[in-house]
Coordinates of C-alpha atoms and ligand atoms in Angstrom, one line a residue:
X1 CA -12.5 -9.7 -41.4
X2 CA -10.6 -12.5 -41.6
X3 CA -7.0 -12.4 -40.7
X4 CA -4.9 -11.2 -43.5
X5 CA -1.1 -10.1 -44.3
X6 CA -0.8 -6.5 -44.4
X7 CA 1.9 -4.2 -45.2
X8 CA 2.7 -1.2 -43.5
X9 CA 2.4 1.1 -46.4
X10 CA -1.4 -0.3 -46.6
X11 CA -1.5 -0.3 -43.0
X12 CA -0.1 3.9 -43.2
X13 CA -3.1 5.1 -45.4
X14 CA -5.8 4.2 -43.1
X15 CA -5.7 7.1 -40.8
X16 CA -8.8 8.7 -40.7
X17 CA -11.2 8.5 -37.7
X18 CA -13.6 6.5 -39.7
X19 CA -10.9 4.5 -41.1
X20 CA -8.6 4.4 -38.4
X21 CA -5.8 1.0 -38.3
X22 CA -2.6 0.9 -36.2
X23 CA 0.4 -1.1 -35.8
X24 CA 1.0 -3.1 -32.2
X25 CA 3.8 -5.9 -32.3
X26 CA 3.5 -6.9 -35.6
X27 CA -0.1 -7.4 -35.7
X28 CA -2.4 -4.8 -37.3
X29 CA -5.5 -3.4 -35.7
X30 CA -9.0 -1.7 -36.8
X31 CA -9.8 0.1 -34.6
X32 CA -12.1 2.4 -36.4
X33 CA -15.4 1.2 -34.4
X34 CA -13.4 1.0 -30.7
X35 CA -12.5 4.9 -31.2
X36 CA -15.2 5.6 -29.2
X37 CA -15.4 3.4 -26.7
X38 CA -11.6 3.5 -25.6
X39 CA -10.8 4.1 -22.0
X40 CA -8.3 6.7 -22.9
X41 CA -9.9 8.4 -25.2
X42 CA -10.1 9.5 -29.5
X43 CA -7.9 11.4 -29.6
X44 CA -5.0 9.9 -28.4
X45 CA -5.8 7.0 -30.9
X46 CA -6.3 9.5 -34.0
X47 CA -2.9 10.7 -33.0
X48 CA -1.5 7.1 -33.9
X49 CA -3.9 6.3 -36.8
X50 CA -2.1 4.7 -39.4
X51 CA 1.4 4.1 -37.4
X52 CA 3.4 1.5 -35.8
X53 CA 2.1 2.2 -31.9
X54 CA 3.5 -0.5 -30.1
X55 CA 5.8 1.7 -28.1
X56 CA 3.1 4.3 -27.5
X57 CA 0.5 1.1 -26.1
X58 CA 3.1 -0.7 -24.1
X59 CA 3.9 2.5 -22.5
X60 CA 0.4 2.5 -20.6
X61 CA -1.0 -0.9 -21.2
X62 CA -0.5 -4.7 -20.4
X63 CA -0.9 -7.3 -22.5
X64 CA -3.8 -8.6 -21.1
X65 CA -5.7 -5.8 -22.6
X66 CA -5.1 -7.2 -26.3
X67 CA -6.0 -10.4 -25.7
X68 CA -9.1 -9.3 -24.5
X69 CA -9.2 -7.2 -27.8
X70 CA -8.7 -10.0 -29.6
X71 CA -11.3 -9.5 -32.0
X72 CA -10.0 -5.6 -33.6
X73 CA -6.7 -7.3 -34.5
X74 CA -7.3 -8.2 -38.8
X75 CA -4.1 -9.3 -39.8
X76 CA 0.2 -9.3 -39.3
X77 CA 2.7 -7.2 -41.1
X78 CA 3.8 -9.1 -44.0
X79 CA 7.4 -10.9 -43.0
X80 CA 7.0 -10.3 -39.6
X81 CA 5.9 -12.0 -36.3
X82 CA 5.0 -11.1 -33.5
X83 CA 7.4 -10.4 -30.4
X84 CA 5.6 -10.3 -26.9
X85 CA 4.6 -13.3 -24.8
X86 CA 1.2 -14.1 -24.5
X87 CA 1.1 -16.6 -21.2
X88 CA -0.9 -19.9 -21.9
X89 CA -2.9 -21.0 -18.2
X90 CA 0.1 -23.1 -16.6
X91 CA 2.8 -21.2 -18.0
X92 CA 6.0 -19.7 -15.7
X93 CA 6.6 -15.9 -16.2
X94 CA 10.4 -15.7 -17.7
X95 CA 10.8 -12.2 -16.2
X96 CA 13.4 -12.6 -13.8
X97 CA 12.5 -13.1 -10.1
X98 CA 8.8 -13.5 -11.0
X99 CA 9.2 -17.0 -9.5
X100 CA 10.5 -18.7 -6.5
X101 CA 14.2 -20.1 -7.5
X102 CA 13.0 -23.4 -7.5
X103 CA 11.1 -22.9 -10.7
X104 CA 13.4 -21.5 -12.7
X105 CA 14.9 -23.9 -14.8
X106 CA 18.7 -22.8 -14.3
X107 CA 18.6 -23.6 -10.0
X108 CA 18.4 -26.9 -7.9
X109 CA 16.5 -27.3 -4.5
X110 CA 17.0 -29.7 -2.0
X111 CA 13.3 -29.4 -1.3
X112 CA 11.1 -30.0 -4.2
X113 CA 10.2 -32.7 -6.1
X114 CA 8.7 -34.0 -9.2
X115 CA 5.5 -34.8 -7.6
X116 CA 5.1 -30.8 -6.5
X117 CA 6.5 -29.1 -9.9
X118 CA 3.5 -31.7 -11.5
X119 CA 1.5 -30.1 -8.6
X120 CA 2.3 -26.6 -9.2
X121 CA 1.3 -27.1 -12.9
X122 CA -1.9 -28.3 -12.4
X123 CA -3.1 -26.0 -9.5
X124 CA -1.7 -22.9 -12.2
X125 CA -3.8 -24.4 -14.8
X126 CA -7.3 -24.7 -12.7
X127 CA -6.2 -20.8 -11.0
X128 CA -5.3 -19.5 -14.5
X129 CA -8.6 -20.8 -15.8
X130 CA -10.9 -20.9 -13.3
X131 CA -10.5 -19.0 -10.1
X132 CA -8.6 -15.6 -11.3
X133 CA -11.5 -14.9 -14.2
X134 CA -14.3 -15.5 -11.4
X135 CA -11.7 -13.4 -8.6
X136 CA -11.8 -10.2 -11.1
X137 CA -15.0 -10.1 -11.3
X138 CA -16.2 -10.9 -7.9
X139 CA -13.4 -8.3 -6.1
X140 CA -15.1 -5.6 -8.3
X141 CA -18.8 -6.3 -7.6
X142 CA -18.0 -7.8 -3.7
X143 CA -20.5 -10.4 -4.2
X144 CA -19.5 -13.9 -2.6
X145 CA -17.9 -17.0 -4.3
X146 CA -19.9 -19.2 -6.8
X147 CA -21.3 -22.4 -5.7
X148 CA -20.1 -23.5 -9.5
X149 CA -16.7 -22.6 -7.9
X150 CA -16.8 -24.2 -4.9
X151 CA -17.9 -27.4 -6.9
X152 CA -15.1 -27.6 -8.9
X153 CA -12.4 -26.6 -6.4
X154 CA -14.0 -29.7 -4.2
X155 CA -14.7 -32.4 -7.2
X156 CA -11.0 -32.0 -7.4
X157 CA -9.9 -32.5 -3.8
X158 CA -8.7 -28.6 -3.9
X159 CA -11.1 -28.1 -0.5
X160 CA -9.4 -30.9 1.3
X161 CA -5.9 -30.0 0.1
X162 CA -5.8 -26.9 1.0
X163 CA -6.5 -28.0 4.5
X164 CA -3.0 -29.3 4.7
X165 CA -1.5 -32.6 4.9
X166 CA -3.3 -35.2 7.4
X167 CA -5.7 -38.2 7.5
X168 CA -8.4 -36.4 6.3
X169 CA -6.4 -36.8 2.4
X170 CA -5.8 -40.8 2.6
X171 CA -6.6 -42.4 -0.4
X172 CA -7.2 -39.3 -2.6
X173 CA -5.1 -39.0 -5.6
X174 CA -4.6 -35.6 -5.7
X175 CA -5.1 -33.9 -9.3
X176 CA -3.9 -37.4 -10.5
X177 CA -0.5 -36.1 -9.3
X178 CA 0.3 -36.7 -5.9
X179 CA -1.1 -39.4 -3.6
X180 CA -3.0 -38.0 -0.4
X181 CA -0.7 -39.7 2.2
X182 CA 2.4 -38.6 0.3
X183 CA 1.1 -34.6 0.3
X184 CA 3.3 -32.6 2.5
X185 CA 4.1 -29.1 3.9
X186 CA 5.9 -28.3 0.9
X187 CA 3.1 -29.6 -1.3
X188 CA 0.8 -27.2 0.7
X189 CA 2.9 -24.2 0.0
X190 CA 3.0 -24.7 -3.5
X191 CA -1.1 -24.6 -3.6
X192 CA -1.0 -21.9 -1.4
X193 CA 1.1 -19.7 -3.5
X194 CA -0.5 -20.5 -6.3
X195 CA -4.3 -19.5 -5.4
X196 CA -2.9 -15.9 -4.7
X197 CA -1.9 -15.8 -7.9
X198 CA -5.6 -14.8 -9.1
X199 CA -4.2 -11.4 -7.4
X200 CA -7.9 -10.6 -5.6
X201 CA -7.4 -10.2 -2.4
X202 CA -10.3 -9.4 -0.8
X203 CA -11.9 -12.8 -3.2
X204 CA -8.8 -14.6 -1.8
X205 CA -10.5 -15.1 1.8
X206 CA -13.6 -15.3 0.3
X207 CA -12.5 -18.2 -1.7
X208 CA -13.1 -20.4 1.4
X209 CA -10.4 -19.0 4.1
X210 CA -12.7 -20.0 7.0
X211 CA -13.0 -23.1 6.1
X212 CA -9.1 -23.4 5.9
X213 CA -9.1 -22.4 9.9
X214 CA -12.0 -23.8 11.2
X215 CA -12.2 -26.9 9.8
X216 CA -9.3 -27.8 11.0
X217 CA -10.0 -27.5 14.7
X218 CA -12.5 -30.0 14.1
X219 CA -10.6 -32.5 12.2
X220 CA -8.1 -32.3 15.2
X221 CA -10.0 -32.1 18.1
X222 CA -13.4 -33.3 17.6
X223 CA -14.1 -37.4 18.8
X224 CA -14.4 -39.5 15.7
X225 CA -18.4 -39.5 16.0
X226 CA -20.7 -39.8 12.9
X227 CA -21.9 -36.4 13.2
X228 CA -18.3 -35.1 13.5
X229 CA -17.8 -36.9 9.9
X230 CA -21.4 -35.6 8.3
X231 CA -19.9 -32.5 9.0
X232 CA -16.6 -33.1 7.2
X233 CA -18.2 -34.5 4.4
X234 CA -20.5 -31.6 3.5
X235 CA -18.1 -29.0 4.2
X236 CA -15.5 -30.8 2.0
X237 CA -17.8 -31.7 -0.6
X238 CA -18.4 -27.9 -0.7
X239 CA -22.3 -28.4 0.3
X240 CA -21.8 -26.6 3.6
X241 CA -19.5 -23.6 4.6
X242 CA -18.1 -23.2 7.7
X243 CA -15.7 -20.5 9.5
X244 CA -13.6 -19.7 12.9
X245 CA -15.5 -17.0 14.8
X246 CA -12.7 -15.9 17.7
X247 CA -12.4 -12.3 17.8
X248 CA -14.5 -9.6 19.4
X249 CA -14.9 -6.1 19.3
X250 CA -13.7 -6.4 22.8
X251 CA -10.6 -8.3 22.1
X252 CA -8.9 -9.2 19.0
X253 CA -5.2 -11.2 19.5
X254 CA -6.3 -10.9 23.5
X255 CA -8.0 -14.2 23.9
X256 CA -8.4 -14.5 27.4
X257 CA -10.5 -10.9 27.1
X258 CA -13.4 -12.2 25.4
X259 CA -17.1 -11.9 26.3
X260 CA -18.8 -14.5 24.6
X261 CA -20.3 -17.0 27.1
X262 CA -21.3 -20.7 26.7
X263 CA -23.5 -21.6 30.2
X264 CA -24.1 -25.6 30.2
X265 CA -27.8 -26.9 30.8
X266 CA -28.2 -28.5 34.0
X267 CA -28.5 -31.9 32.2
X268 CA -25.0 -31.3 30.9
X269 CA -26.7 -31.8 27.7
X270 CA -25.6 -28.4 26.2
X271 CA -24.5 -24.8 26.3
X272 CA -26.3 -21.9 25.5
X273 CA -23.8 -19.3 23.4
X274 CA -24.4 -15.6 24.1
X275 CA -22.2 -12.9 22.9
X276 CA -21.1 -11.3 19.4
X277 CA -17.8 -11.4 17.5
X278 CA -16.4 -9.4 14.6
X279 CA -14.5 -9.4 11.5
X280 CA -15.1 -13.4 10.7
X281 CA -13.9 -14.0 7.4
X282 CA -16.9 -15.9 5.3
X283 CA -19.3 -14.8 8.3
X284 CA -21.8 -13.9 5.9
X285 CA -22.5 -17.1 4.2
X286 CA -21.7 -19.9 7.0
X287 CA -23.6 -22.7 8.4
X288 CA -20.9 -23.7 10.9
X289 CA -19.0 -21.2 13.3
X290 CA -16.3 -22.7 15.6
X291 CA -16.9 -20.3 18.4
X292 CA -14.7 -19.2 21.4
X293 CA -16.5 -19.1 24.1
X294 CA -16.2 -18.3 27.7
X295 CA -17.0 -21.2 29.9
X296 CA -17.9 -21.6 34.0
X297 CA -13.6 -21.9 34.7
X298 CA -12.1 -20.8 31.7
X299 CA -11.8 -20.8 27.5
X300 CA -13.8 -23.5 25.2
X301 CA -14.2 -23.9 21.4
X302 CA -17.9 -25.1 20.3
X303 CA -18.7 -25.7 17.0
X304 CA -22.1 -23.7 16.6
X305 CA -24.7 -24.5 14.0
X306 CA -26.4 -21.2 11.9
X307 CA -30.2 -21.3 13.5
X308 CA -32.4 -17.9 13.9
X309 CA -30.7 -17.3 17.2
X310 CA -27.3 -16.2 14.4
X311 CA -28.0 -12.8 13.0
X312 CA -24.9 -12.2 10.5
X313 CA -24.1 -8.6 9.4
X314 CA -21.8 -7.8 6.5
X315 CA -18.4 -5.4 8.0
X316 CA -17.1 -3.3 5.0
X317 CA -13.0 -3.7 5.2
X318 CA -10.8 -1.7 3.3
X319 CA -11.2 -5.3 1.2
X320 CA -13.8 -6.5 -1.3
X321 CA -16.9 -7.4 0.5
X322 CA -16.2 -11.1 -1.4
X323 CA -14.6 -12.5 1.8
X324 CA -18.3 -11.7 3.4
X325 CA -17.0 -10.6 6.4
X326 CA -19.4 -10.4 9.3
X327 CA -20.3 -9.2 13.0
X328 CA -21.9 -12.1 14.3
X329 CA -24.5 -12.0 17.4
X330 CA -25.5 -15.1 19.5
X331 CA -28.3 -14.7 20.8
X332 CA -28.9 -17.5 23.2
X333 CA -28.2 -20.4 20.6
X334 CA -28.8 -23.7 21.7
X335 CA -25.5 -26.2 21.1
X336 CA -25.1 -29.6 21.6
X337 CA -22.4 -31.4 24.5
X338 CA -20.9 -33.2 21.6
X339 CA -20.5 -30.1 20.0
X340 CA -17.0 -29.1 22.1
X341 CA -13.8 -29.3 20.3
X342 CA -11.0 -30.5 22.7
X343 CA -11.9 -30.1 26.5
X344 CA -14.5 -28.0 28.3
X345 CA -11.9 -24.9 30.3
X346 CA -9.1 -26.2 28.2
X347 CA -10.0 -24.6 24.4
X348 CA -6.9 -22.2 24.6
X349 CA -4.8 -24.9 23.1
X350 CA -7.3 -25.6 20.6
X351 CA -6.6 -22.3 19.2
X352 CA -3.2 -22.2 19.3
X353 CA -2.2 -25.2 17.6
X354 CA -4.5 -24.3 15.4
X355 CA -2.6 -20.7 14.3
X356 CA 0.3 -22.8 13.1
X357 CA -1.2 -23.9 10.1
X358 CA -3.1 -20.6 9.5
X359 CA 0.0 -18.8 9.7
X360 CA 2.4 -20.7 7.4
X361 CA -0.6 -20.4 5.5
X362 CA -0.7 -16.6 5.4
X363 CA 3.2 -16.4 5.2
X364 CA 3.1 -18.4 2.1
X365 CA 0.1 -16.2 0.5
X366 CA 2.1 -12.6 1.4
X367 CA 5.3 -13.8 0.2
X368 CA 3.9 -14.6 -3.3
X369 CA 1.9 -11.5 -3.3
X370 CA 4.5 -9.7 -2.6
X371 CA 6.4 -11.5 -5.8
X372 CA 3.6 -10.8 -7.8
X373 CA 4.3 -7.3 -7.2
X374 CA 7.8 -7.3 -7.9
X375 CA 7.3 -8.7 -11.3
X376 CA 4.8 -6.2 -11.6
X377 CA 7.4 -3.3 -10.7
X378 CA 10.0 -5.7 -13.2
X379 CA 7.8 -5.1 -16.1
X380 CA 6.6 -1.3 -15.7
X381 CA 10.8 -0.9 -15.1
X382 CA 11.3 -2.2 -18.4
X383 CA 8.4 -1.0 -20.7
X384 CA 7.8 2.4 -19.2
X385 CA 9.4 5.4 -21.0
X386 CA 10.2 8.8 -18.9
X387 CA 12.6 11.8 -19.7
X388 CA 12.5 9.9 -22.7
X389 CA 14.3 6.5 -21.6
X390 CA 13.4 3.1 -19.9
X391 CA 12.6 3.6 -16.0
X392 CA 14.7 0.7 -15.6
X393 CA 18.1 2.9 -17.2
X394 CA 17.3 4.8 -13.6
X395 CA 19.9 3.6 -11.0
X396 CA 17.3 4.6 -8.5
X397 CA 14.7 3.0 -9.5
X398 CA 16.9 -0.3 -10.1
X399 CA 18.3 0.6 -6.1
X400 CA 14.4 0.1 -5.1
X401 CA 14.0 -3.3 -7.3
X402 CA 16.7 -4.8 -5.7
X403 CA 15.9 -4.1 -2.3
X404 CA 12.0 -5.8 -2.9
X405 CA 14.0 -8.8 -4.8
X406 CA 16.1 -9.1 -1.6
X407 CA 13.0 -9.2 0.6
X408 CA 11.0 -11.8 -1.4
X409 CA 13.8 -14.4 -2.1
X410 CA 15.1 -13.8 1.7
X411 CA 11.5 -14.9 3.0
X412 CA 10.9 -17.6 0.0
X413 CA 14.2 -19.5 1.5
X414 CA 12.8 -18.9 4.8
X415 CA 9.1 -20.4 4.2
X416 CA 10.5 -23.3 2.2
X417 CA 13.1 -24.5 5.2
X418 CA 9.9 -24.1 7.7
X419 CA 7.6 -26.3 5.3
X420 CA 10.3 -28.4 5.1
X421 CA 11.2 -29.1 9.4
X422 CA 6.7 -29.0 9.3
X423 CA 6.9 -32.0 6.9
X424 CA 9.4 -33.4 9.7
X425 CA 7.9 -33.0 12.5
X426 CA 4.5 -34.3 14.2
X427 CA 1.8 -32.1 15.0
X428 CA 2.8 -31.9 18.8
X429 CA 6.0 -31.4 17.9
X430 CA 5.2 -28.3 15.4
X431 CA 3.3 -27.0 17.6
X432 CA 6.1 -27.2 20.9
X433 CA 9.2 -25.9 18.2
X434 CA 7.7 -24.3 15.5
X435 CA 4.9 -21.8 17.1
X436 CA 7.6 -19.1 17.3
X437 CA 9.7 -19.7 14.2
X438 CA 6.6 -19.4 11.9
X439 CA 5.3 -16.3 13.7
X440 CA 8.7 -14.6 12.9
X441 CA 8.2 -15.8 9.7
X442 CA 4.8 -14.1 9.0
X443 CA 5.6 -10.9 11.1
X444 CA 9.0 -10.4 9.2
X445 CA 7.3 -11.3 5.5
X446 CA 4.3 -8.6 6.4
X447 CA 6.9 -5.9 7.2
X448 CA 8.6 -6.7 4.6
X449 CA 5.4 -6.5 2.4
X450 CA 5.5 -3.2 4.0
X451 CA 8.5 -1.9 2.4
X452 CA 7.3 -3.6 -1.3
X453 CA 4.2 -2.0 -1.3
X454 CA 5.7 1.6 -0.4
X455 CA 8.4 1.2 -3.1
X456 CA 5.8 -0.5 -5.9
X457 CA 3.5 2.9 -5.3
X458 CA 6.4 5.4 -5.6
X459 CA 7.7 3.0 -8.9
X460 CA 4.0 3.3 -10.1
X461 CA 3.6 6.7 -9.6
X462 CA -0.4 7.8 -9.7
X463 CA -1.0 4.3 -11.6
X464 CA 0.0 3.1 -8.1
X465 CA -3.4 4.1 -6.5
X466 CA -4.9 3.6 -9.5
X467 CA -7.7 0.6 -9.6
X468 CA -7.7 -0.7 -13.2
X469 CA -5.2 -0.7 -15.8
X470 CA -1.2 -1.1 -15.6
X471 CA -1.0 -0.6 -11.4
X472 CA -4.3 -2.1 -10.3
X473 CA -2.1 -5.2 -8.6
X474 CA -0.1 -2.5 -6.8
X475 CA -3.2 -0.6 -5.9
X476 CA -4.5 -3.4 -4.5
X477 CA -1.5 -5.2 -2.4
X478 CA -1.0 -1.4 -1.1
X479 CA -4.4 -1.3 0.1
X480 CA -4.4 -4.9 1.3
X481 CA -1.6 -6.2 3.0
X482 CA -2.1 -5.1 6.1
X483 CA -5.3 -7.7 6.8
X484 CA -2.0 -10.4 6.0
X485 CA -0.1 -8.1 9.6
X486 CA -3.0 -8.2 11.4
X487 CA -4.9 -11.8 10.5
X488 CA -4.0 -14.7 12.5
X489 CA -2.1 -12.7 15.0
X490 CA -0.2 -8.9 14.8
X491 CA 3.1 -8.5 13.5
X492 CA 3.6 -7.5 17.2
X493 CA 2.2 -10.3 18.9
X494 CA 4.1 -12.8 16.7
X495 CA 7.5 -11.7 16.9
X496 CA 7.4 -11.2 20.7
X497 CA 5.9 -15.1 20.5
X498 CA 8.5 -16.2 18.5
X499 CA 11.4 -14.3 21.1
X500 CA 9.2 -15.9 24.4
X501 CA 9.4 -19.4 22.7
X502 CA 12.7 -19.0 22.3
X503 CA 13.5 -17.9 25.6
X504 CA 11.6 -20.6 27.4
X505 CA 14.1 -23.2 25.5
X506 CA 17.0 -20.6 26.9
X507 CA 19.7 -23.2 28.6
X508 CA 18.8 -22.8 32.3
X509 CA 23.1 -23.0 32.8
X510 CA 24.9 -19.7 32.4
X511 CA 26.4 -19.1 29.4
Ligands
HEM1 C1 -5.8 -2.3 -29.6 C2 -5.6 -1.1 -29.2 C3 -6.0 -0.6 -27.9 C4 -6.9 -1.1 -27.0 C5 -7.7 -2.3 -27.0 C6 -6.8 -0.2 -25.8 C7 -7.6 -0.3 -24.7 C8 -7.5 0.4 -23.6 C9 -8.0 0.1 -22.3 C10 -8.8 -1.1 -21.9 C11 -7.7 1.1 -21.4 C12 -8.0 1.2 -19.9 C13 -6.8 1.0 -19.1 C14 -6.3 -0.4 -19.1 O1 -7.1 -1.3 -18.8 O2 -5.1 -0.6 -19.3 C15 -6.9 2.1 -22.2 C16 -6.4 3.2 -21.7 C17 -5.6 4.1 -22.4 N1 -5.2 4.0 -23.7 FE1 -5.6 2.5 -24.9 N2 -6.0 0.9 -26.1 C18 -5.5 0.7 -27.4 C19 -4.5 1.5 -28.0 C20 -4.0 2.6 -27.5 C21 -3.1 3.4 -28.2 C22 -2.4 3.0 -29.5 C23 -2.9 4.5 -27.4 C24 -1.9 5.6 -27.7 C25 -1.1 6.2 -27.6 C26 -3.7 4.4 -26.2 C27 -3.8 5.3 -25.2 C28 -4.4 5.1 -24.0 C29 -4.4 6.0 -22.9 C30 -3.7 7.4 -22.8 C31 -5.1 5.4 -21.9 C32 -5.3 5.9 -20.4 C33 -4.2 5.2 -19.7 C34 -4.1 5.6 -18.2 O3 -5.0 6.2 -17.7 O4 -3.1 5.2 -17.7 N3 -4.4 3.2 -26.3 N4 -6.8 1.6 -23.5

């Protein structure tokens, strides 16, 4: 039926359950043929047959589930329009605190410019309309990213950018918004807060992670040879995949414990890699593995090519299975000399200035999660009905909002000042002064995603561990954000890094 003005009285005598219409913000719905295939039931629908049930539906449904419905909406109420927002791919939420101060037209920044709100824009845009429908679906079923995906993200330079700022961006104009040479830490946190906005977690380190650590180690520390830039080329033209393989059953954040072994030929011509490692992110689906490896007098990084002697198994997490990640066995596989990143013994720094990145990276990524869920907990707050008021006329409940408001603009400042000295600094001098700011940084943002996610369950209630409908992005950041504590280094491990650093630039006079 095509859409028509309706008045309530005509809306009122349809109210049979084969003849079954109902009022939600204006718009009038038919939803005799959906009776049966509703999620919560017939009954409860016959129970609002005929009636204005927008209070009813907003009280256990978001928006997002009539847009999707599209299609059982015939008409509007005569001399009336519609109230709710329906967000257009791009758009800022209005709720309050759903975004970073420096979105929200009312507040300055020092920080940002035009270049990263135009930025910011168009990486919404591409998210809104490709990457979250494709994240959904693919954290459901756990199968891996698309190639039609990975295509896009790389015809548009989103590989390369999301790499971070460097040589490897000179000469790209950037979404036709920001020149390569001229994209900088802060430009990289906007993209990184953006992607997490598809709310998939488990999809989020699918959606290329490893490449976003590994690929980096080469950039930095391989010699400009021509097979160093074949391999740059096809990784950031999305044809090949590659990932960081360091950890092992046997040691995780302990690098020095690890068991995998690199033995050189005689020839000095190359290494023979023998050993396993576990939970590598993108494992599954990798052609290039930069490998630690234990070497005759000490630590090296080798960038290992997939070949029958790497046997890949998938590790279930507490994740989707879309990040495919794997236990990984080397069995003896053949590398090339040229194949060393940095020096042979000396791969420990190779690592380490390689965690910088990763962890801003992370930081960013938990920080807007953990927005995500606040707006989340905003919204329910305001639409959900108990004892027969608003949650949000509860002063405990608004006690609990403010505290997870506190936490994410606290760590928001934070991050942006960091991007901000990283877009000052060189790479050597990140990695001497910033190695211990950023990993307080990501330990205090993942305890603090800690708190959120305990406070977002008891605000949900059973919706909260619930995963479809109103609490699913609660459900999953509960479930989830511990991989963001444990990733790239343990809450632990980072703030006593960050106290060490610290110490070490402790004037040697007493004070
Ligand atoms: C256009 C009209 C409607 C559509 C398209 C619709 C669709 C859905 C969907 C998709 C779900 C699954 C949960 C989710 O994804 O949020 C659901 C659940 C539910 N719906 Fe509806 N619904 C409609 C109207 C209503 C109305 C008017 C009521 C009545 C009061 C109602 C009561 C429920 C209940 C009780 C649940 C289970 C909720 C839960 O478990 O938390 N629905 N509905």
């Amino acid at each position: 039926m095509a859409h028509a003005t309706l008045t309530r009285e005509a809306v009122a005598s349809h109210k049979a359950p084969d003849d079954l219409w109902c009022i939600i913000d204006h718009k009038v719905y038919d939803l005799t043929d959906f009776i049966d295939a509703h999620p919560g039931g017939s009954v409860v629908l016959e129970q609002v047959a005929g009636t204005d049930a927008t209070t009813a539906f907003y009280n256990l449904h978001r928006q997002e589930v009539l847009s999707k419905y599209a299609d059982l909406c015939i008409g509007t109420i005569e001399g009336e329009k519609p109230e709710v927002i329906e967000p257009q791919p791009g758009d800022l939420s209005p709720v309050p605190y759903a975004e970073p101060l420096w979105l929200r037209p009312q507040f300055k920044s020092p920080y940002f410019k035009e270049s990263h709100h135009k930025l910011r824009r168009k990486v919404r845009e591409f998210v809104d309309k490709y990457v979250t429908p494709e994240a959904q679906e693919k954290e459901k079923d756990g199968s891996y990213i698309s190639q039609e995906l990975i295509d896009r993200m790389a015809e548009n330079d989103m590989l390369a950018m999301r790499l971070g700022p460097g040589k490897h961006l000179r000469g790209k104009d950037l979404l036709g918004v920001v020149k390569g040479e001229e994209f900088d830490y802060l430009h990289d946190l906007v993209q990184a807060q953006e992607f997490v906005r598809a709310n998939a977690r488990g999809f989020q380190d699918g959606n290329m992670a490893g490449m976003m650590i590994s690929l980096t180690a080469v950039l930095q520390w391989m010699p400009d040879t021509p097979f160093k830039q074949k391999i740059v080329t096809e990784v950031l033209a999305g044809k090949k995949k590659i990932c960081l393989a360091i950890t092992e059953a046997f040691a995780g954040s302990d690098v020095a414990g690890l068991r995998t072994t690199a033995t050189k030929s005689k020839d000095g011509k190359s290494y023979v890699v023998r050993g396993t490692k576990k939970w590598i992110t993108n494992g599954m689906w990798c052609d290039y593995f930069v490998v630690g490896c234990r070497t005759e007098k000490g630590f090296s990084v080798l960038l290992v090519e997939r070949s029958d002697a790497v046997e890949t198994k998938l590790i279930k997490t507490s994740y989707s299975t879309a990040a495919g990640t794997a236990f990984v066995e080397f069995n003896d596989a053949v590398v090339p000399a040229e194949n060393l990143l940095g020096q042979e013994d000396k791969g420990f720094v190779v690592i380490m200035s390689n965690f910088n990145h990763e962890r801003f990276m992370m930081a960013c990524a938990v920080i807007r999660q953990s927005r995500s869920v606040v707006e989340e907990c905003l919204k329910w707050c305001n639409q959900r009905i108990v004892f027969g008021k608003r949650l949000i006329e509860q002063p405990a409940m608004r006690q609990k909002l403010a505290k997870m408001i506190s936490h994410v603009e606290s760590n928001q400042s934070w991050l942006e000042s960091m991007a901000y000295q990283m877009s000052h600094m060189s790479y050597a001098q990140q990695s001497k002064h910033l190695g211990g700011p950023i990993g307080l940084l990501k330990s205090h943002a993942t305890r603090s995603a800690h708190e959120i996610a305990d406070e977002a369950v008891n605000i949900f209630g059973g919706r909260g561990l619930t995963q479809s409908g109103m609490g699913r992005v609660v459900e999953m950041f509960h479930r989830t954000y511990k991989f963001d504590a444990i990733l790239g280094g343990t809450e632990e491990i980072l703030a006593d890094l960050g106290v060490r650093q610290a110490m070490r630039q402790f004037p040697k006079a007493m004070l």
